[in-house]
Coordinates of C-alpha atoms in Angstrom, one line a residue:
Chain Z
M182 CA 32.9 -6.4 -38.3
S183 CA 35.4 -8.1 -40.5
S184 CA 37.0 -4.8 -41.7
T185 CA 37.5 -3.6 -38.1
K186 CA 38.8 -6.9 -37.1
E187 CA 41.4 -6.9 -39.8
G188 CA 42.5 -3.5 -38.5
L189 CA 42.4 -4.9 -35.0
I190 CA 44.4 -8.1 -35.5
G191 CA 46.6 -6.7 -38.2
L192 CA 45.9 -9.3 -40.8
S193 CA 46.2 -6.8 -43.5
D194 CA 49.8 -8.0 -44.1
S195 CA 48.5 -11.6 -44.9
K196 CA 50.5 -13.2 -47.6
K197 CA 49.1 -13.4 -51.1
T198 CA 51.0 -16.5 -52.0
F199 CA 49.9 -19.9 -50.6
S200 CA 51.7 -21.0 -47.5
F201 CA 50.9 -23.4 -44.8
K202 CA 51.0 -20.7 -42.2
G203 CA 48.7 -18.5 -44.2
L204 CA 46.2 -21.3 -44.3
F205 CA 46.0 -21.3 -40.5
K206 CA 45.1 -17.6 -40.6
N207 CA 42.1 -18.2 -42.9
N208 CA 38.9 -18.4 -40.9
Y209 CA 36.9 -20.5 -43.3
F210 CA 39.6 -23.1 -43.6
L211 CA 39.8 -23.2 -39.8
Y212 CA 36.0 -23.5 -39.5
A213 CA 35.9 -26.4 -41.8
L214 CA 38.8 -28.1 -40.1
S215 CA 37.3 -27.6 -36.7
L216 CA 34.0 -29.1 -37.7
I217 CA 35.7 -32.1 -39.4
C218 CA 37.8 -32.6 -36.2
F219 CA 34.7 -32.3 -34.0
F220 CA 32.8 -35.0 -35.9
L221 CA 35.8 -37.2 -36.2
F222 CA 36.3 -37.0 -32.5
W223 CA 32.7 -37.7 -31.9
E224 CA 32.9 -40.7 -34.2
L225 CA 36.0 -41.9 -32.4
V226 CA 34.5 -41.6 -28.9
A227 CA 31.3 -43.2 -30.1
V228 CA 33.1 -46.2 -31.5
T229 CA 35.1 -46.6 -28.2
F230 CA 32.2 -46.1 -25.8
G231 CA 29.4 -47.5 -28.0
K232 CA 26.7 -47.6 -25.3
F233 CA 26.9 -44.0 -24.1
L234 CA 27.3 -42.2 -27.4
P235 CA 25.9 -43.1 -30.8
R236 CA 27.8 -42.3 -34.0
P237 CA 26.8 -39.1 -35.8
I238 CA 25.4 -41.2 -38.7
E239 CA 23.2 -43.1 -36.2
V240 CA 21.7 -39.9 -34.9
I241 CA 20.8 -38.7 -38.4
D242 CA 19.3 -42.1 -39.2
R243 CA 17.2 -41.9 -36.1
V244 CA 16.0 -38.4 -36.9
V245 CA 15.0 -39.5 -40.5
Y246 CA 13.3 -42.5 -39.0
M247 CA 11.3 -40.3 -36.6
F248 CA 10.1 -38.2 -39.6
G249 CA 8.5 -41.2 -41.2
H250 CA 7.5 -43.3 -38.3
T251 CA 5.3 -42.6 -35.3
L252 CA 6.5 -42.4 -31.7
A253 CA 3.7 -42.5 -29.2
G254 CA 1.3 -42.1 -32.1
K255 CA 3.0 -39.0 -33.6
T256 CA 5.7 -38.3 -36.1
L257 CA 8.5 -36.0 -35.3
L258 CA 6.9 -33.0 -37.1
M259 CA 3.7 -33.6 -35.1
H260 CA 5.7 -33.5 -31.8
L261 CA 7.4 -30.4 -32.9
W262 CA 4.1 -28.8 -33.8
A263 CA 2.7 -29.8 -30.4
S264 CA 5.6 -27.9 -28.7
L265 CA 5.3 -24.9 -31.0
R266 CA 1.6 -24.6 -30.5
R267 CA 2.1 -24.4 -26.7
V268 CA 4.8 -21.8 -27.2
F269 CA 2.6 -19.7 -29.6
I270 CA -0.5 -19.8 -27.3
G271 CA 1.6 -19.0 -24.2
F272 CA 3.5 -16.3 -26.0
A273 CA 0.3 -14.7 -27.4
I274 CA -1.2 -14.6 -23.9
A275 CA 2.0 -13.2 -22.4
T276 CA 2.2 -10.5 -25.0
A277 CA -1.5 -9.6 -24.5
I278 CA -0.9 -9.2 -20.8
G279 CA 2.6 -8.0 -20.7
I280 CA 2.7 -5.1 -23.2
P281 CA -0.3 -3.2 -21.8
L282 CA 0.9 -3.8 -18.2
G283 CA 4.4 -2.6 -19.1
L284 CA 3.1 0.4 -20.9
F285 CA 0.8 1.4 -18.1
M286 CA 3.7 1.1 -15.7
G287 CA 5.7 3.3 -17.9
F288 CA 3.0 6.0 -18.3
N289 CA 1.5 6.1 -14.8
K290 CA 3.7 6.2 -11.7
Y291 CA 0.9 5.0 -9.4
V292 CA 0.4 1.9 -11.5
H293 CA 4.1 1.5 -11.3
A294 CA 4.2 1.9 -7.6
V295 CA 1.5 -0.8 -7.1
V296 CA 2.6 -3.4 -9.7
K297 CA 6.4 -3.1 -9.5
P298 CA 6.9 -4.5 -6.0
I299 CA 4.7 -7.5 -6.6
F300 CA 6.4 -8.0 -9.9
D301 CA 9.8 -7.9 -8.2
L302 CA 8.6 -10.5 -5.8
F303 CA 7.9 -13.0 -8.6
K304 CA 10.7 -12.1 -10.9
P305 CA 13.6 -14.0 -9.2
M306 CA 11.8 -17.3 -9.3
P307 CA 12.7 -19.2 -12.4
P308 CA 9.5 -19.9 -14.4
I309 CA 10.3 -23.6 -14.2
A310 CA 9.9 -23.5 -10.4
W311 CA 6.2 -22.9 -11.0
I312 CA 5.7 -26.2 -12.6
S313 CA 4.7 -28.2 -9.6
L314 CA 2.2 -25.7 -8.6
A315 CA 0.8 -25.6 -12.1
I316 CA 0.5 -29.3 -12.2
L317 CA -1.3 -29.3 -8.8
W318 CA -3.7 -26.6 -10.1
F319 CA -4.4 -27.6 -13.6
G320 CA -3.3 -31.3 -13.9
I321 CA -0.7 -32.5 -16.3
G322 CA -2.4 -31.4 -19.5
E323 CA -2.1 -28.4 -21.8
T324 CA -3.3 -25.7 -19.3
S325 CA -0.4 -26.2 -16.9
K326 CA 2.2 -26.0 -19.6
I327 CA 0.7 -22.9 -21.1
F328 CA 0.5 -21.4 -17.7
I329 CA 4.2 -21.6 -17.0
I330 CA 5.1 -20.5 -20.5
V331 CA 3.0 -17.4 -19.8
I332 CA 4.8 -16.9 -16.5
G333 CA 8.2 -17.2 -18.2
A334 CA 7.4 -15.1 -21.2
V335 CA 5.6 -12.3 -19.5
V336 CA 8.6 -11.0 -17.5
P337 CA 10.8 -9.8 -20.4
V338 CA 7.8 -8.3 -22.2
V339 CA 6.8 -6.2 -19.1
I340 CA 10.3 -5.1 -18.3
N341 CA 11.1 -4.0 -21.8
S342 CA 7.8 -2.3 -22.4
F343 CA 8.2 -0.4 -19.2
N344 CA 11.8 0.6 -19.9
G345 CA 10.9 1.4 -23.5
I346 CA 8.5 4.0 -22.4
R347 CA 10.6 5.3 -19.5
L348 CA 13.8 5.7 -21.6
V349 CA 12.2 7.7 -24.4
D350 CA 14.3 10.8 -25.0
P351 CA 12.5 13.7 -23.3
D352 CA 13.5 16.0 -26.0
L353 CA 11.1 14.2 -28.3
Y354 CA 8.2 15.1 -26.0
H355 CA 9.4 18.7 -26.0
V356 CA 9.4 18.8 -29.8
V357 CA 5.8 17.5 -29.9
K358 CA 4.8 20.1 -27.4
M359 CA 6.6 22.9 -29.2
L360 CA 4.9 21.9 -32.5
G361 CA 1.5 22.2 -30.7
G362 CA 0.7 18.6 -30.1
N363 CA -1.6 17.5 -27.2
H364 CA -1.1 14.6 -24.8
R365 CA -2.6 12.1 -27.3
D366 CA -0.1 13.2 -30.0
E367 CA 2.7 12.6 -27.5
I368 CA 1.6 9.1 -26.9
I369 CA 0.8 8.1 -30.4
Q370 CA 3.5 10.0 -32.3
V371 CA 6.4 9.7 -29.8
S372 CA 5.9 7.1 -27.1
F373 CA 4.8 4.2 -29.2
P374 CA 7.3 4.5 -32.1
A375 CA 10.2 5.3 -29.8
S376 CA 9.5 2.4 -27.4
L377 CA 8.8 -0.1 -30.1
P378 CA 12.4 -1.3 -30.6
A379 CA 12.7 -2.0 -26.9
I380 CA 9.3 -3.7 -26.8
F381 CA 10.3 -5.9 -29.7
A382 CA 13.6 -6.8 -28.1
G383 CA 11.5 -7.9 -25.1
L384 CA 9.4 -10.1 -27.4
Q385 CA 12.5 -11.7 -28.8
I386 CA 13.8 -12.6 -25.4
S387 CA 10.4 -13.8 -24.3
L388 CA 10.0 -16.1 -27.2
S389 CA 13.3 -17.8 -26.7
M390 CA 12.4 -18.0 -23.0
A391 CA 9.1 -19.6 -23.9
W392 CA 10.9 -22.2 -26.0
T393 CA 13.2 -23.1 -23.1
T394 CA 10.2 -23.2 -20.6
V395 CA 8.1 -25.5 -22.8
L396 CA 10.9 -28.0 -23.0
A397 CA 11.3 -28.0 -19.2
A398 CA 7.6 -28.4 -18.8
E399 CA 7.5 -31.3 -21.2
L400 CA 10.5 -32.9 -19.5
V401 CA 8.6 -33.0 -16.2
G402 CA 5.5 -34.5 -17.7
A403 CA 4.0 -34.7 -21.1
R404 CA 2.7 -37.2 -23.7
E405 CA 3.8 -35.2 -26.8
G406 CA 6.3 -32.6 -27.8
M407 CA 10.0 -32.3 -28.2
G408 CA 10.7 -32.5 -24.5
F409 CA 8.8 -35.7 -24.5
I410 CA 10.9 -37.1 -27.3
I411 CA 14.2 -36.6 -25.5
I412 CA 12.9 -37.7 -22.1
Q413 CA 11.5 -40.8 -23.9
G414 CA 14.9 -41.3 -25.4
M415 CA 16.3 -41.3 -21.8
N416 CA 13.8 -43.7 -20.5
L417 CA 14.4 -46.1 -23.4
S418 CA 18.2 -45.7 -23.2
R419 CA 18.1 -44.5 -26.9
V420 CA 20.9 -41.9 -26.9
D421 CA 20.5 -41.4 -30.7
Q422 CA 16.9 -40.2 -30.0
I423 CA 18.0 -37.8 -27.3
I424 CA 20.8 -36.2 -29.4
G425 CA 18.6 -36.2 -32.5
G426 CA 15.9 -34.4 -30.5
M427 CA 18.4 -31.9 -29.2
F428 CA 19.5 -31.0 -32.7
V429 CA 15.9 -30.5 -33.8
I430 CA 15.3 -28.4 -30.8
A431 CA 18.5 -26.3 -31.5
I432 CA 17.5 -25.8 -35.2
T433 CA 14.0 -24.7 -34.1
A434 CA 15.5 -22.3 -31.6
W435 CA 17.8 -20.9 -34.2
M436 CA 14.9 -20.5 -36.7
I437 CA 12.8 -18.8 -34.2
S438 CA 15.5 -16.2 -33.5
A439 CA 16.1 -15.8 -37.2
V440 CA 12.5 -15.1 -37.9
M441 CA 12.3 -12.6 -35.1
T442 CA 15.3 -10.7 -36.4
Y443 CA 13.8 -10.6 -39.8
L444 CA 10.5 -9.3 -38.3
E445 CA 12.3 -6.7 -36.3
R446 CA 13.8 -5.3 -39.4
W447 CA 10.4 -5.2 -41.1
I448 CA 8.4 -3.8 -38.2
C449 CA 10.7 -1.2 -36.7
P450 CA 13.4 -0.4 -39.3
W451 CA 14.3 2.8 -37.4
K452 CA 16.0 0.7 -34.7
M453 CA 18.9 0.1 -37.0
Q454 CA 19.4 3.9 -37.3
L455 CA 19.2 4.2 -33.5
K456 CA 21.9 1.7 -33.1
K457 CA 24.3 3.7 -35.2
Chain S
M66 CA 2.0 22.4 -3.4
A67 CA 0.4 20.4 -0.6
D68 CA -1.2 18.2 -3.1
G69 CA 2.1 17.5 -4.7
K70 CA 3.6 16.6 -1.3
S71 CA 0.8 14.2 -0.4
S72 CA 1.1 12.5 -3.8
K73 CA 4.8 12.1 -3.2
Q74 CA 4.0 10.6 0.2
L75 CA 1.5 8.3 -1.4
L76 CA 4.1 7.1 -4.0
K77 CA 6.5 6.4 -1.2
Y78 CA 4.2 4.1 0.7
L79 CA 2.3 2.6 -2.2
P80 CA 4.8 -0.2 -2.8
Y81 CA 4.5 -1.4 0.8
I82 CA 0.8 -1.1 0.8
S83 CA 0.7 -3.1 -2.5
V84 CA 2.8 -5.9 -1.1
L85 CA 0.8 -6.0 2.1
C86 CA -2.5 -6.1 0.2
F87 CA -1.1 -8.9 -2.0
L88 CA -0.1 -11.0 1.0
L89 CA -3.4 -10.3 2.7
T90 CA -5.4 -11.3 -0.3
W91 CA -3.4 -14.4 -0.6
E92 CA -4.0 -15.3 3.0
L93 CA -7.7 -14.5 2.8
I94 CA -8.6 -16.3 -0.4
V95 CA -7.3 -19.5 1.2
D96 CA -8.7 -18.9 4.7
L97 CA -12.2 -18.1 3.3
N98 CA -12.0 -21.1 1.0
V99 CA -12.2 -19.3 -2.2
V100 CA -9.3 -21.5 -3.2
P101 CA -9.1 -24.8 -1.3
N102 CA -6.2 -25.3 1.0
S103 CA -5.2 -28.4 -0.9
L104 CA -4.3 -26.2 -3.9
L105 CA -2.7 -23.2 -2.2
A106 CA -1.1 -22.7 1.2
T107 CA -1.3 -19.4 3.1
P108 CA 1.8 -17.3 3.7
I109 CA 1.6 -18.2 7.4
Q110 CA 1.6 -21.9 6.6
V111 CA 4.7 -21.4 4.5
V112 CA 6.5 -19.6 7.2
K113 CA 5.5 -22.2 9.7
L114 CA 6.8 -25.0 7.5
F115 CA 10.0 -23.1 7.1
F116 CA 10.7 -23.1 10.8
Y117 CA 9.5 -26.7 11.0
K118 CA 11.8 -27.8 8.2
L119 CA 14.8 -26.1 9.8
T120 CA 15.1 -29.0 12.3
N121 CA 12.9 -31.8 11.0
I122 CA 13.8 -34.2 8.2
Q123 CA 10.2 -35.3 7.7
P124 CA 8.6 -35.7 5.2
D125 CA 11.2 -35.4 2.4
G126 CA 14.3 -36.8 4.0
S127 CA 16.6 -33.9 4.7
I128 CA 16.5 -30.7 6.7
L129 CA 16.2 -27.5 4.9
I130 CA 19.8 -26.5 5.1
V131 CA 20.9 -29.7 3.5
H132 CA 18.7 -28.9 0.5
I133 CA 20.1 -25.4 0.2
I134 CA 23.7 -26.5 0.5
T135 CA 23.2 -29.3 -2.1
S136 CA 21.8 -26.8 -4.6
L137 CA 24.4 -24.2 -3.8
K138 CA 27.3 -26.7 -4.1
E139 CA 26.0 -28.0 -7.5
A140 CA 25.6 -24.5 -8.7
L141 CA 28.9 -23.3 -7.4
I142 CA 30.9 -26.1 -9.0
G143 CA 29.3 -25.8 -12.4
Y144 CA 29.4 -22.1 -12.3
S145 CA 33.1 -21.8 -11.4
L146 CA 34.0 -24.4 -14.1
A147 CA 32.0 -22.4 -16.6
L148 CA 33.9 -19.2 -15.7
L149 CA 37.3 -20.9 -15.5
I150 CA 36.9 -22.4 -19.0
G151 CA 34.5 -19.9 -20.6
I152 CA 36.2 -16.6 -19.8
P153 CA 39.7 -17.5 -21.1
L154 CA 38.2 -19.3 -24.1
G155 CA 36.1 -16.2 -24.9
L156 CA 39.0 -13.8 -24.5
A157 CA 41.2 -15.9 -26.7
M158 CA 38.4 -16.3 -29.3
G159 CA 38.1 -12.5 -29.4
W160 CA 41.8 -12.0 -30.2
F161 CA 43.5 -15.0 -31.8
T162 CA 42.4 -16.1 -35.2
L163 CA 43.4 -19.7 -34.5
A164 CA 41.3 -19.9 -31.3
E165 CA 38.3 -18.2 -33.0
G166 CA 38.5 -20.3 -36.1
F167 CA 38.7 -23.5 -34.2
A168 CA 36.3 -22.9 -31.3
R169 CA 33.7 -20.8 -33.1
P170 CA 31.9 -23.5 -35.3
I171 CA 31.7 -26.0 -32.4
F172 CA 30.5 -23.2 -30.1
E173 CA 27.8 -22.1 -32.7
L174 CA 26.7 -25.7 -33.0
I175 CA 26.1 -26.0 -29.2
R176 CA 24.9 -22.5 -28.5
P177 CA 21.3 -22.8 -29.8
I178 CA 20.6 -25.9 -27.7
P179 CA 18.7 -24.7 -24.6
P180 CA 20.6 -25.9 -21.5
V181 CA 17.4 -27.6 -20.3
A182 CA 17.5 -29.9 -23.3
W183 CA 20.8 -31.3 -22.1
I184 CA 19.2 -32.7 -18.9
P185 CA 18.1 -36.1 -20.3
L186 CA 21.5 -36.7 -21.9
T187 CA 23.4 -35.7 -18.7
I188 CA 21.2 -37.9 -16.6
F189 CA 21.9 -40.8 -18.9
W190 CA 25.6 -40.1 -18.9
F191 CA 26.2 -39.2 -15.2
G192 CA 23.1 -40.3 -13.3
I193 CA 21.3 -38.1 -10.9
G194 CA 24.2 -37.1 -8.7
I195 CA 26.2 -34.0 -8.4
T196 CA 28.4 -34.6 -11.5
G197 CA 25.5 -34.4 -13.9
K198 CA 24.0 -31.3 -12.3
A199 CA 27.4 -29.6 -12.3
F200 CA 27.8 -30.5 -16.0
I201 CA 24.5 -29.0 -17.0
I202 CA 25.2 -25.8 -15.0
F203 CA 28.6 -25.7 -16.6
L204 CA 27.0 -25.8 -20.1
S205 CA 24.4 -23.2 -19.4
G206 CA 26.9 -20.8 -17.7
M207 CA 29.5 -21.3 -20.3
V208 CA 27.6 -19.8 -23.3
P209 CA 27.1 -16.3 -21.8
A210 CA 30.6 -16.3 -20.3
V211 CA 32.2 -17.0 -23.7
I212 CA 30.1 -14.6 -25.7
N213 CA 30.6 -11.7 -23.3
S214 CA 34.3 -12.2 -23.1
M215 CA 34.6 -12.5 -26.8
V216 CA 32.5 -9.4 -27.5
G217 CA 34.4 -7.5 -24.8
V218 CA 37.8 -8.1 -26.5
R219 CA 36.3 -7.3 -29.9
M220 CA 35.0 -4.0 -28.5
T221 CA 38.5 -2.8 -27.5
N222 CA 39.1 0.7 -28.8
P223 CA 41.2 0.1 -32.0
T224 CA 43.1 3.3 -31.4
Y225 CA 44.8 1.8 -28.3
I226 CA 45.7 -1.3 -30.3
R227 CA 47.2 0.7 -33.1
M228 CA 49.1 2.8 -30.6
A229 CA 50.5 -0.2 -28.9
R230 CA 51.5 -1.6 -32.2
T231 CA 53.3 1.6 -33.1
Y232 CA 55.3 1.3 -30.0
G233 CA 56.3 -2.2 -31.0
A234 CA 54.1 -4.3 -28.7
K235 CA 53.8 -8.0 -29.6
D236 CA 50.4 -9.6 -30.2
W237 CA 50.5 -11.3 -26.9
E238 CA 51.4 -8.1 -25.0
I239 CA 48.6 -6.2 -26.6
F240 CA 46.2 -9.0 -25.7
K241 CA 47.4 -9.1 -22.1
N242 CA 47.8 -5.4 -21.4
I243 CA 45.1 -3.8 -23.5
C244 CA 42.4 -6.2 -24.6
I245 CA 41.9 -8.0 -21.3
P246 CA 41.5 -4.9 -19.1
S247 CA 39.2 -3.3 -21.6
A248 CA 37.1 -6.4 -21.8
L249 CA 36.7 -6.8 -18.1
P250 CA 33.4 -4.8 -17.6
M251 CA 31.8 -6.8 -20.4
V252 CA 33.1 -10.1 -18.8
F253 CA 31.6 -9.2 -15.5
G254 CA 28.3 -8.3 -17.2
G255 CA 28.4 -11.8 -18.4
L256 CA 28.7 -13.2 -14.9
Q257 CA 25.2 -12.1 -14.0
V258 CA 23.7 -13.4 -17.1
A259 CA 25.5 -16.7 -16.7
L260 CA 24.3 -16.9 -13.1
A261 CA 20.7 -16.4 -13.9
A262 CA 20.9 -19.0 -16.6
S263 CA 22.6 -21.5 -14.3
W264 CA 20.2 -21.1 -11.5
T265 CA 17.2 -21.6 -13.8
T266 CA 18.7 -24.7 -15.3
L267 CA 19.6 -26.1 -11.9
V268 CA 16.0 -25.9 -10.7
A269 CA 14.9 -27.7 -13.9
A270 CA 17.5 -30.4 -13.4
E271 CA 16.5 -31.0 -9.8
L272 CA 12.9 -31.1 -10.7
I273 CA 13.4 -33.9 -13.1
A274 CA 15.9 -36.0 -11.2
A275 CA 17.4 -35.5 -7.8
D276 CA 17.2 -36.8 -4.2
T277 CA 18.1 -33.5 -2.4
G278 CA 18.1 -29.9 -3.4
L279 CA 15.6 -27.1 -3.6
G280 CA 14.1 -28.2 -6.9
F281 CA 13.6 -31.7 -5.3
L282 CA 11.7 -30.0 -2.4
I283 CA 9.2 -28.7 -4.9
T284 CA 8.8 -32.0 -6.6
M285 CA 8.2 -33.7 -3.2
G286 CA 5.7 -31.1 -2.4
R287 CA 3.8 -32.0 -5.5
R288 CA 4.0 -35.7 -4.8
L289 CA 2.9 -35.4 -1.2
L290 CA 0.2 -32.8 -2.2
M291 CA 1.7 -30.2 0.1
P292 CA 1.2 -26.8 -1.5
D293 CA 3.1 -25.2 1.4
M294 CA 6.2 -27.2 0.6
I295 CA 6.0 -26.3 -3.1
L296 CA 5.7 -22.6 -2.2
L297 CA 8.5 -22.8 0.4
G298 CA 10.8 -24.3 -2.3
M299 CA 9.8 -21.6 -4.7
V300 CA 10.4 -18.8 -2.3
L301 CA 13.8 -20.2 -1.2
I302 CA 14.9 -20.6 -4.8
G303 CA 14.0 -17.0 -5.5
L304 CA 15.6 -15.8 -2.4
T305 CA 18.8 -17.7 -2.9
G306 CA 19.0 -16.5 -6.5
V307 CA 18.7 -12.9 -5.3
I308 CA 21.3 -13.3 -2.6
I309 CA 23.9 -14.9 -5.0
G310 CA 23.1 -12.2 -7.5
I311 CA 23.9 -9.5 -4.9
I312 CA 27.1 -11.2 -3.9
V313 CA 28.3 -11.5 -7.6
D314 CA 27.3 -7.8 -8.0
K315 CA 29.4 -6.8 -5.0
I316 CA 32.4 -8.7 -6.2
E317 CA 32.0 -7.2 -9.6
K318 CA 31.9 -3.7 -8.2
R319 CA 35.0 -4.3 -6.2
L320 CA 37.0 -5.8 -9.0
V321 CA 36.2 -3.3 -11.8
A322 CA 36.0 -0.2 -9.6
G323 CA 37.1 2.7 -11.8
V324 CA 36.8 0.8 -15.0
R325 CA 33.1 1.2 -15.5
R326 CA 31.4 4.6 -15.7

């Protein structure tokens, strides 16, 4: 990226000697400057409007405090685990339902004709909109949260599995046929490996979707979890707790996507070749 | 051959049959008390409530059209703000080192926070009114708008840029005449993504704190134990989302006609 960018923007003539202007063309210097300005600005605003925004240091203090002390009987890590457990259970169920369903839709046009319209009926509703119905059905406990996580996470899995099968290059099937393979060979040797990158991309989307959905579910009603921490912060007028919780949530989201990217490289390395 | 023809016929009607069966099953499991009516309303009840709510403010305080307009207004303000700020910012970040270097770290700091997580903070800052909702939607729509605009500019064919440079074009001229037009399809691709993100977040925000709006309708349905009202809210949210999506798609096709494909 950086090499093409240099060609793009024409930075190749950047000066070797130090100059003030050259400094402003250096990305890393700008990044550092920007972050410093951001936190200074935050600090300044916080000092002026003390009640509505805590200083950055207060947020860090609060996060550290929550690591060591319990809030509603649980430390920060236990709350984080409560949210993550819901995500993992919901995600596992969504995968177990979504991948086979998507694959069947891709392989069989009758299954596709039956399932697709019903699926299209549900797709435009944001998963969060299910929450009231879920609470009415299952109460405020774990089941209702896992239910809407499944609803939110299953959609990308199904769509990507279906498209993964459908968009397999037909030449690959022809090759298998020409080499004397039967229908089973087609499916095992071609369909699965060729659609795996798409399926995996669906899993990635679905996991980040699950993380968003669990937060929303916990905001509406929960006694533990990261959503609970920030809504509790709102109810107690503790902005440092809200912002601290948001940062923990952001770091978790970032880590989830980093792990998934790593797994993708490990499970389907041929995707990288396809991209080129 | 006849067999092939009949299977084609079957495939053509199967989607309709499937939806009909679905609705029928839904109606029947409630009517036959497989699922009690207090947990699930029949499609007919939902339609009845729809017509009832068109003119009656009971039991949640506003007629249907007010809820829809409130939600739409919140979505529209936040969404247009996100586009107005996000697209120019993203385009600039794609081309100018200064803009990229300055905005990127802050943007990367904010990006991984799911928009939903902003809800408590915005309620605390702005209350439950339209300002807070517009702010959340602005945040959730801004991220895809910026990313797509930036990537769009970055993906400009370098040959064009080199050619322009050879002919002596200034940096600004290249940006204006080459990068922006070539980024447009990508920018418009971002519109749909931003829209979907905004609509989801709006529903979440209205569920947690609101006094009108479609999300509020759902919450009221739960509080009053009226499954038909919950379902009506859900259906309307889905329907409105689809309609806005179609409108954005139409605008997009009109504006970038000839650029894409």
